[in-house]
mmCIF file of C-alpha atoms in Angstrom:
data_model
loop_
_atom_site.group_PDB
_atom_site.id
_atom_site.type_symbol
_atom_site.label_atom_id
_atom_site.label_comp_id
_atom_site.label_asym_id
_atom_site.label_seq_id
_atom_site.Cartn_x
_atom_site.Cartn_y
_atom_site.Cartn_z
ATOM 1 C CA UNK A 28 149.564 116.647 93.567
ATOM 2 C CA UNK A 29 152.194 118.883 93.910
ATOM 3 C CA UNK A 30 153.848 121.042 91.233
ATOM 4 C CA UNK A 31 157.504 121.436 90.651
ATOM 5 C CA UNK A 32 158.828 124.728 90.235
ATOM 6 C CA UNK A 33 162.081 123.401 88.541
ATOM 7 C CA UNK A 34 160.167 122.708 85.233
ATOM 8 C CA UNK A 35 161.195 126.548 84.781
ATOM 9 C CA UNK A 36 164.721 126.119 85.147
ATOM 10 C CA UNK A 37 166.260 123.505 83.930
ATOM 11 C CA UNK A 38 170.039 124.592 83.849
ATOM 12 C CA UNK A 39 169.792 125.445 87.848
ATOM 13 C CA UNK A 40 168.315 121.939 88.385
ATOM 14 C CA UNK A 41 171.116 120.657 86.872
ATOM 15 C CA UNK A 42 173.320 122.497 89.360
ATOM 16 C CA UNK A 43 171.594 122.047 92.487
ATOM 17 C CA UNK A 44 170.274 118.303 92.136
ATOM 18 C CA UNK A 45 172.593 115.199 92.246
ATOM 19 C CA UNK A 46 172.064 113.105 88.592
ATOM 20 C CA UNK A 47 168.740 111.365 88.422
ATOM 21 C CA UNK A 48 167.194 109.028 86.388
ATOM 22 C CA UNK A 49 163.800 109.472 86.871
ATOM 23 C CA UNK A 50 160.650 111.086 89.349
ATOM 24 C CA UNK A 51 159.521 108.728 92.476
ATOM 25 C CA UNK A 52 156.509 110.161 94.490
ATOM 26 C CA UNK A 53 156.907 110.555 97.943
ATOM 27 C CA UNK A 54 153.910 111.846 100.556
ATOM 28 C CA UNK A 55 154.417 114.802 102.957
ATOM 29 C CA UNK A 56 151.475 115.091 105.684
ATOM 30 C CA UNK A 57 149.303 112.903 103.330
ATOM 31 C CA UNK A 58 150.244 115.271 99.995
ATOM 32 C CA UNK A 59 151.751 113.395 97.622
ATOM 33 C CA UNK A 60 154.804 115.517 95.620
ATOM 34 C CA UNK A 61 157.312 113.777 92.605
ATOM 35 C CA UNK A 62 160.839 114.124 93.420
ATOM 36 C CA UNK A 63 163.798 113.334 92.202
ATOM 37 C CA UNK A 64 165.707 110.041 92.829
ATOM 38 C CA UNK A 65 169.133 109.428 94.665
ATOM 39 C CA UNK A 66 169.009 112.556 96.552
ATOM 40 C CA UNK A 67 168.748 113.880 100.207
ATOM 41 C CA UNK A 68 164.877 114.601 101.350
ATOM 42 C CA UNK A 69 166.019 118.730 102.203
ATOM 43 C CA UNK A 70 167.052 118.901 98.175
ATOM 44 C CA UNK A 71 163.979 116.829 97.123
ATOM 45 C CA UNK A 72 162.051 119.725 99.557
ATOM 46 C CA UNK A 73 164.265 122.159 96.957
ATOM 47 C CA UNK A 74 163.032 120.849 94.279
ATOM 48 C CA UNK A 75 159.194 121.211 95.186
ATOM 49 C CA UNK A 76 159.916 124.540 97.059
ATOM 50 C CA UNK A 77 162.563 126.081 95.180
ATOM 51 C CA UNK A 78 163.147 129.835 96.610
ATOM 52 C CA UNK A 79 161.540 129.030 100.161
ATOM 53 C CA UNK A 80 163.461 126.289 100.878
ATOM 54 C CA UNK A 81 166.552 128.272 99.491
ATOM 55 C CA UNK A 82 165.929 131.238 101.590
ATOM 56 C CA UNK A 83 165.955 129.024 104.577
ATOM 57 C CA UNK A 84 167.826 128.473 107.297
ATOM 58 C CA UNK A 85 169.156 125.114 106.428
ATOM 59 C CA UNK A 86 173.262 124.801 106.757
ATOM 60 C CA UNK A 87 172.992 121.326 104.340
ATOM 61 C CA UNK A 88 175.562 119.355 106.662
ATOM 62 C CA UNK A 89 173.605 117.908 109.714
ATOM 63 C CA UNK A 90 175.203 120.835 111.862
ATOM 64 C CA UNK A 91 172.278 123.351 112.591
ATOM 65 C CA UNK A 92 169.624 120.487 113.327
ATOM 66 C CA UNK A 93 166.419 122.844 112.086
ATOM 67 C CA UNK A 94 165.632 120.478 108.996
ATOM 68 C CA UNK A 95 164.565 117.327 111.047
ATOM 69 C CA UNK A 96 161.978 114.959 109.911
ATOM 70 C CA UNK A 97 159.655 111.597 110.862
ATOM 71 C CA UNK A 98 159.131 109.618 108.111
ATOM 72 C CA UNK A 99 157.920 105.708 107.386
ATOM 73 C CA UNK A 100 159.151 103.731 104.605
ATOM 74 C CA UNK A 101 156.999 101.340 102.683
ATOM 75 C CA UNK A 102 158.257 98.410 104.733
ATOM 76 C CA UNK A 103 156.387 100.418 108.269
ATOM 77 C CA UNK A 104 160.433 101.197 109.586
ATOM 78 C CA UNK A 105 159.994 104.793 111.173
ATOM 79 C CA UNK A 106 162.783 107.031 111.808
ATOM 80 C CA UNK A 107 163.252 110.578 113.007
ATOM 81 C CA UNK A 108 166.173 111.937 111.230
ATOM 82 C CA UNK A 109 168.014 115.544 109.321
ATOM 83 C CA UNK A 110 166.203 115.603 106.212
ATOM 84 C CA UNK A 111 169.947 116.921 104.573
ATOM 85 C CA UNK A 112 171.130 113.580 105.657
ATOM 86 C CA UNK A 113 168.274 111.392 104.240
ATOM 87 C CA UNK A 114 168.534 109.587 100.862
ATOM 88 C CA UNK A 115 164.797 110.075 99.519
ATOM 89 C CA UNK A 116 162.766 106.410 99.063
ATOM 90 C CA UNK A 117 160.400 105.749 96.985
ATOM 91 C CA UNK A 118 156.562 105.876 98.983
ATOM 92 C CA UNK A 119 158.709 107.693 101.554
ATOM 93 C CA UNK A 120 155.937 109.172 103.747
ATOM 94 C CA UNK A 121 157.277 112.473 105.754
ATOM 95 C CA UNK A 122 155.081 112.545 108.963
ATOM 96 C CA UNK A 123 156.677 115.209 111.302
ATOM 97 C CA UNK A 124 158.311 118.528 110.023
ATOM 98 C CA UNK A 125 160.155 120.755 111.939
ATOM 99 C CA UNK A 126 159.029 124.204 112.781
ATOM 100 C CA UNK A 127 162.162 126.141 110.354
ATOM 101 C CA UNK A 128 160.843 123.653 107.189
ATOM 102 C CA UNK A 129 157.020 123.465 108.100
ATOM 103 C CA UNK A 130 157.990 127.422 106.987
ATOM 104 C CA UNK A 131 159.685 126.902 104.275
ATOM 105 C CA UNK A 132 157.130 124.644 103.014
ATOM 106 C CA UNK A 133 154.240 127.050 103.687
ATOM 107 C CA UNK A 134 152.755 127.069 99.872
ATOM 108 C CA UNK A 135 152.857 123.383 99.601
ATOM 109 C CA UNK A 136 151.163 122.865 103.333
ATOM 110 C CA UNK A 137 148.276 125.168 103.657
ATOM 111 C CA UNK A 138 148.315 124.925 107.220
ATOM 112 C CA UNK A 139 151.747 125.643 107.982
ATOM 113 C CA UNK A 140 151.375 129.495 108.700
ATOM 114 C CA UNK A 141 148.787 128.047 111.714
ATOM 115 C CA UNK A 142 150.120 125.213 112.413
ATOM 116 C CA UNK A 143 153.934 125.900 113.225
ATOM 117 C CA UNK A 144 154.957 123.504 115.965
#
């Protein structure tokens, strides 16, 4: 399971995370990680990944494209799609990663470092 960072700061998570009532778990490549409900996969990827995903290269608003995602929903729909764009779902299952988040996400997929495609 994944940890969350956050626990440490709980006034940031306050700023940087849109209200939520509660923690839905969602899979990436087969880990499963709790994230907060109603909000967009890239700030759910914050929330796991706090200062990598911070330091990235993301511009939050669809323009620079380096945050996209595959993902299946628990009713088998499949989409590729910006991951600052996405409303998280809960049982969401992330399948593909770009190359700029697969680095960003490096501690939580142990592969990443190798694996960059």
């Amino acid at each position: 399971m994944g940890s969350t960072q956050s626990d440490s700061f709980p006034k940031m998570q306050q700023e940087l995370f849109q209200p939520y009532r509660r923690l839905i778990e969602i899979q990436i490549e087969d880990q499963s990680h709790r994230v907060p409900d109603n909000n967009m996969v890239l700030r759910c990827f914050q929330y796991i990944c706090l200062e990598d995903i911070s330091c990235g290269r993301f511009c939050w608003n669809q323009e620079c494209k380096t945050c996209m995602i595959g993902y299946e929903l628990k009713s088998g729909e499949k989409k590729n799609t910006l991951s600052c764009q996405t409303m998280v779902s809960e049982g969401m299952k992330i399948t593909k990663i770009s190359k700029e988040l697969r680095w960003a996400l490096r501690s939580i997929l142990p592969a990443a470092a190798e694996n960059l495609s």
